Coordinates of N, CA and C in Angstrom, one line a residue:
X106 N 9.1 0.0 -17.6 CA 8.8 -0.6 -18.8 C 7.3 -0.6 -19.1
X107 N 6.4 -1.0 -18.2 CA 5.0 -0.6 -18.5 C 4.5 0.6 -18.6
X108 N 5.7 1.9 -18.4 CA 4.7 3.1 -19.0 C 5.5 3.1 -20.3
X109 N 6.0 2.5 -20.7 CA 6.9 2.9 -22.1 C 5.8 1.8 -23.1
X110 N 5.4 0.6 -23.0 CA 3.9 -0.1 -23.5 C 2.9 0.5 -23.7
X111 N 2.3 1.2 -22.4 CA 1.6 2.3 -22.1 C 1.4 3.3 -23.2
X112 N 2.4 3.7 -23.0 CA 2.1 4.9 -23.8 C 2.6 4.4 -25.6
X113 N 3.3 3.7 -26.0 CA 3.1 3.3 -26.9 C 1.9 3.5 -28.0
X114 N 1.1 2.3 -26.6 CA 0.0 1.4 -27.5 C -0.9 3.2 -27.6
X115 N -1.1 3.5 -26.7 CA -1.9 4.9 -25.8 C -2.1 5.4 -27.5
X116 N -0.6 5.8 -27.9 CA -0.4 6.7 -28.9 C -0.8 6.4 -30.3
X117 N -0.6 5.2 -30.5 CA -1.6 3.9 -32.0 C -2.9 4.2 -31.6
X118 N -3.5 4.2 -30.4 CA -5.0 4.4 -30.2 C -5.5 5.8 -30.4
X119 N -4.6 6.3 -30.0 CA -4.7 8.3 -29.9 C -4.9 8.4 -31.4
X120 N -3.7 8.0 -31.8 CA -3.4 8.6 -33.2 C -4.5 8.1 -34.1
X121 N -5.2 6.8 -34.4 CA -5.7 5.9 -34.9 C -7.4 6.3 -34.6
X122 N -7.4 6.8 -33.3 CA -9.2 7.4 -33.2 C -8.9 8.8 -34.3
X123 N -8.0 9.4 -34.2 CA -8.2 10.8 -34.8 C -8.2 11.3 -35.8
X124 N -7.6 9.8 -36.5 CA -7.5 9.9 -37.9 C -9.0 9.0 -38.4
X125 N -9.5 8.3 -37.6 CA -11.3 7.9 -37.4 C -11.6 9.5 -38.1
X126 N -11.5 10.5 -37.1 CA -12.4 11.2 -37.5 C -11.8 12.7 -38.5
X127 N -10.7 12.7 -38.9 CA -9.8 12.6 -40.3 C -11.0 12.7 -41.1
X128 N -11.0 10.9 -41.3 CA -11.0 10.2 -42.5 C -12.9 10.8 -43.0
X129 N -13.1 10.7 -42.3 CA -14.9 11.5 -41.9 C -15.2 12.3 -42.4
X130 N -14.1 13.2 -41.7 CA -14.6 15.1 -42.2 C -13.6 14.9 -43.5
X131 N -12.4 14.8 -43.7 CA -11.8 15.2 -44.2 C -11.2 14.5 -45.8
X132 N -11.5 13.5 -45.5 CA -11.4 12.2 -46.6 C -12.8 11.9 -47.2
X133 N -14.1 12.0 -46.9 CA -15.0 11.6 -47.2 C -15.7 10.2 -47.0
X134 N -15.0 9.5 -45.8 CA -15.2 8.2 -45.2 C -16.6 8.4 -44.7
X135 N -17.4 6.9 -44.4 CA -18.2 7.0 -43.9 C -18.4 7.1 -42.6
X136 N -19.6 7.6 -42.2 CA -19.4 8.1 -40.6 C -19.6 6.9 -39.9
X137 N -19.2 5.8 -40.2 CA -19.2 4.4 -39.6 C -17.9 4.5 -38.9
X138 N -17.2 5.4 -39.5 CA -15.9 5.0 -39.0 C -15.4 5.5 -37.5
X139 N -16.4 6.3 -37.5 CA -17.0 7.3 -36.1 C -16.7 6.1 -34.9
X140 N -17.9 5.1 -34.8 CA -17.4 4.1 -33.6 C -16.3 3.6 -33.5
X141 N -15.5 2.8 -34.2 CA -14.3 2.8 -33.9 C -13.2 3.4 -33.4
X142 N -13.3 4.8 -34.4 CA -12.5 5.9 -33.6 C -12.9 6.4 -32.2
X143 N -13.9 7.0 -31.4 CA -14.4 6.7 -30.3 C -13.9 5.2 -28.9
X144 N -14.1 4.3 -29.7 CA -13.7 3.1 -28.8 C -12.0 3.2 -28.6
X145 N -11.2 3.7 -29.7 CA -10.1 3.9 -30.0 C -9.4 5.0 -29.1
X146 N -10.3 6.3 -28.6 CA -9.9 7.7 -28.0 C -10.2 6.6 -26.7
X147 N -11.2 6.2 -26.2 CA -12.0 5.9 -24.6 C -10.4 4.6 -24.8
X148 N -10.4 3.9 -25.0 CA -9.3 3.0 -24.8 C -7.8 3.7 -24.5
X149 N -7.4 4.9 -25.6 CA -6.1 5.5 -25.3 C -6.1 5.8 -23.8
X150 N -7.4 7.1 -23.7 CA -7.7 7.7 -22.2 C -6.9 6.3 -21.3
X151 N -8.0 5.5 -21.4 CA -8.0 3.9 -20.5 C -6.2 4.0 -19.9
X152 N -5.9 3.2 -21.0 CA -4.2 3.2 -20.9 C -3.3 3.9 -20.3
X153 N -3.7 5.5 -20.3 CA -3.0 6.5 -20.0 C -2.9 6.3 -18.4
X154 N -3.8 5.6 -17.3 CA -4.1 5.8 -16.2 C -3.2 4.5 -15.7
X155 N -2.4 3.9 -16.2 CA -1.3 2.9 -16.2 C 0.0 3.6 -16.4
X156 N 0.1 4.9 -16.8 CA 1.4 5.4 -16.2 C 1.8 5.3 -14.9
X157 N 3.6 4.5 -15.2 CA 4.5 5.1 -13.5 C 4.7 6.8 -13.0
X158 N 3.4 7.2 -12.9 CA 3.5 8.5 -12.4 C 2.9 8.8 -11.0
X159 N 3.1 9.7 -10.2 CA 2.5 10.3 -9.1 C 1.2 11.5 -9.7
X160 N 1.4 12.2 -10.6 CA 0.8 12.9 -10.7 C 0.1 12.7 -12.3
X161 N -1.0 13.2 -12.6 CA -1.8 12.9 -14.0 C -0.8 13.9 -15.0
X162 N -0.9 15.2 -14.5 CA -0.1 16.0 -15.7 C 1.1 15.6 -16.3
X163 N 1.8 14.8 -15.2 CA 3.0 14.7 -15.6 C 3.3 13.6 -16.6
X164 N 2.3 12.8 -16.1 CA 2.2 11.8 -17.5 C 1.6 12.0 -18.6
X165 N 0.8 13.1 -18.8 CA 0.6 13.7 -20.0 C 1.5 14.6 -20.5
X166 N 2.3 15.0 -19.7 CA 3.5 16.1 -20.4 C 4.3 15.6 -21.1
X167 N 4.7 13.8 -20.1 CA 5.9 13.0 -21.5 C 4.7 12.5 -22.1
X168 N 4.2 12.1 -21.7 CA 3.0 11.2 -23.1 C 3.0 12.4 -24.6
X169 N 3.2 13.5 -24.6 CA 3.4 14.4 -25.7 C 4.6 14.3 -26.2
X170 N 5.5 13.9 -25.9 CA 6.7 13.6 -26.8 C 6.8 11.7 -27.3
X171 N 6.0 11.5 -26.5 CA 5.8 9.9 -27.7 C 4.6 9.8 -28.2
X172 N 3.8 10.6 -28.0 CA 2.7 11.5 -29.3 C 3.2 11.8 -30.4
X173 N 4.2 12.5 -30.6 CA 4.9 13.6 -31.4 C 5.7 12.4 -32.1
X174 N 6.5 11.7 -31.6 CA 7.2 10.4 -32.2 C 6.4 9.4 -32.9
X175 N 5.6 9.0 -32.7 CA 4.5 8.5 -33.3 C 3.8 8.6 -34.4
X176 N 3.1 9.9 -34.4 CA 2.5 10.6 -35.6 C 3.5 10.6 -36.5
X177 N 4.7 10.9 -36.4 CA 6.3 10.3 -37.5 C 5.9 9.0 -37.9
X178 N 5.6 8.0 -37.1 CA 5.6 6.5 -37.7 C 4.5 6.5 -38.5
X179 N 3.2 6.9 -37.6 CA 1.8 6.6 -38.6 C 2.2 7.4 -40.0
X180 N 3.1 8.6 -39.9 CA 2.8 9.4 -40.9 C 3.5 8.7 -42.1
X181 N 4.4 7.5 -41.9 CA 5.4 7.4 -42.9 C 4.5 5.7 -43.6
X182 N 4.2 5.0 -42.1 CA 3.7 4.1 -42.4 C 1.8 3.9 -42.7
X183 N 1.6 4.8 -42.6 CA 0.2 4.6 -42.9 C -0.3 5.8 -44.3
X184 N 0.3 7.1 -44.4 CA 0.0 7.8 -44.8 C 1.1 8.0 -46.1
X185 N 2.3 7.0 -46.1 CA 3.0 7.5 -47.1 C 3.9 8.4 -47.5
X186 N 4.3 8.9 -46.3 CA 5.1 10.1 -46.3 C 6.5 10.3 -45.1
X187 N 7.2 9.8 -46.0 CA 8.9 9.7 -45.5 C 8.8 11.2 -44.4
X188 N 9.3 10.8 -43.3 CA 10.0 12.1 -42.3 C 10.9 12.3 -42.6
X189 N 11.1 13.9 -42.8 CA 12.6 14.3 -43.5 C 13.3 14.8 -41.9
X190 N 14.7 15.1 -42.1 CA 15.6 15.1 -40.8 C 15.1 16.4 -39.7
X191 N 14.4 17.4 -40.6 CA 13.7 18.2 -39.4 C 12.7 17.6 -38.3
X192 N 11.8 16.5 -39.2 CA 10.6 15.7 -38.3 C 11.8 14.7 -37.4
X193 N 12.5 14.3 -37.8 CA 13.4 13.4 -36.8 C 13.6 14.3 -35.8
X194 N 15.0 15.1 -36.1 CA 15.6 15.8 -34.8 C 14.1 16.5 -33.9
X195 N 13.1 16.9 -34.2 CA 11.9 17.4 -33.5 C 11.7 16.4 -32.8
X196 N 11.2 15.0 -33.3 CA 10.7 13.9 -32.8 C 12.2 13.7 -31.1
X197 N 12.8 13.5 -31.8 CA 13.8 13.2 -31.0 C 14.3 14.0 -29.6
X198 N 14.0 15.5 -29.9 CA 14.0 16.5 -28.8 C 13.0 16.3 -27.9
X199 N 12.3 15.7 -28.7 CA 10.3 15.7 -27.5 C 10.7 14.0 -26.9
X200 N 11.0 13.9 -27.0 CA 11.5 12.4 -26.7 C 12.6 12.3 -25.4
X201 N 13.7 13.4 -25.3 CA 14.5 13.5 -24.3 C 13.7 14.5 -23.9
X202 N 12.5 15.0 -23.6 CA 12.2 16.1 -23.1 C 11.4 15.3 -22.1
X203 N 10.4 14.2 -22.9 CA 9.8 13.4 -22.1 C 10.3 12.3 -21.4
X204 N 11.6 11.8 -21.5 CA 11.9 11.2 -20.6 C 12.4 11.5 -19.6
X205 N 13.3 12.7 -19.4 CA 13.3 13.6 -18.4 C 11.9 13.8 -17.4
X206 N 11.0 14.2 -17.9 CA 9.5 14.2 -17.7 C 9.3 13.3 -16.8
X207 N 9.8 12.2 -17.3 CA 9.2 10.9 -17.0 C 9.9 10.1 -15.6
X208 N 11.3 9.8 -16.0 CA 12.2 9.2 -15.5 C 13.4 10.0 -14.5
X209 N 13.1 11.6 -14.3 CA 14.1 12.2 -13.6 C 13.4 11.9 -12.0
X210 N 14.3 11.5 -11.0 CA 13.9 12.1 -9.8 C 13.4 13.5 -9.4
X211 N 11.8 13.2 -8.9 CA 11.2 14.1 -8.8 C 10.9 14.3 -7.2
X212 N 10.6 16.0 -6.6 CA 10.3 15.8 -4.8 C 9.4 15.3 -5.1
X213 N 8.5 15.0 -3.3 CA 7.5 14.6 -3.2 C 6.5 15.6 -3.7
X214 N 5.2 15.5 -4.2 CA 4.4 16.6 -3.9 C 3.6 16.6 -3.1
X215 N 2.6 17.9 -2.8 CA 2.2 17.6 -1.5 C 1.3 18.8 -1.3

């Protein structure tokens, strides 16, 4: 349950620094918005090291399918734009992809 928080919150912070710097280049925001986003990426990183994993890649490999799930929420709830059933079933495949990732019995490594 704490890598499923984990990576949640990871992914509001991921998403949230990047669109910091979105809003910058791409929107014409002020570059004030730079520190925030920065404090926002160093905090995701932070989080990420609280995965139940043995190994770093592996919790970045599922951490990319509740990335991918995510950017769907920010996109609908922040940006205004309804996910049509292709962005679901996608969302949804990276999602059993990463929980496999995540939650299958894995060997030791070594």
């Amino acid at each position: 349950m704490k890598s499923v928080l984990a990576y949640g919150a990871a992914a509001f912070l991921e998403i949230a620094g990047c669109f910091a710097f979105w809003a910058w280049l791409r929107l014409g925001a002020s570059s004030w918005w730079l520190a925030p986003g920065l404090v926002a990426l160093g905090l995701f990183a932070w989080l990420l090291t609280f995965i139940e994993s043995d190994a770093a890649g592996r919790a970045y490999a599922a951490y990319g399918g509740v990335y991918i799930a995510a950017t769907l929420v920010w996109l609908w709830a922040v940006e205004g734009t309804r996910p049509d059933r292709w962005d679901i079933t996608g969302a949804l495949i990276c999602l059993i992809g990463a929980g496999i990732i995540l939650f299958a019995p894995h060997r030791a490594t070594g």
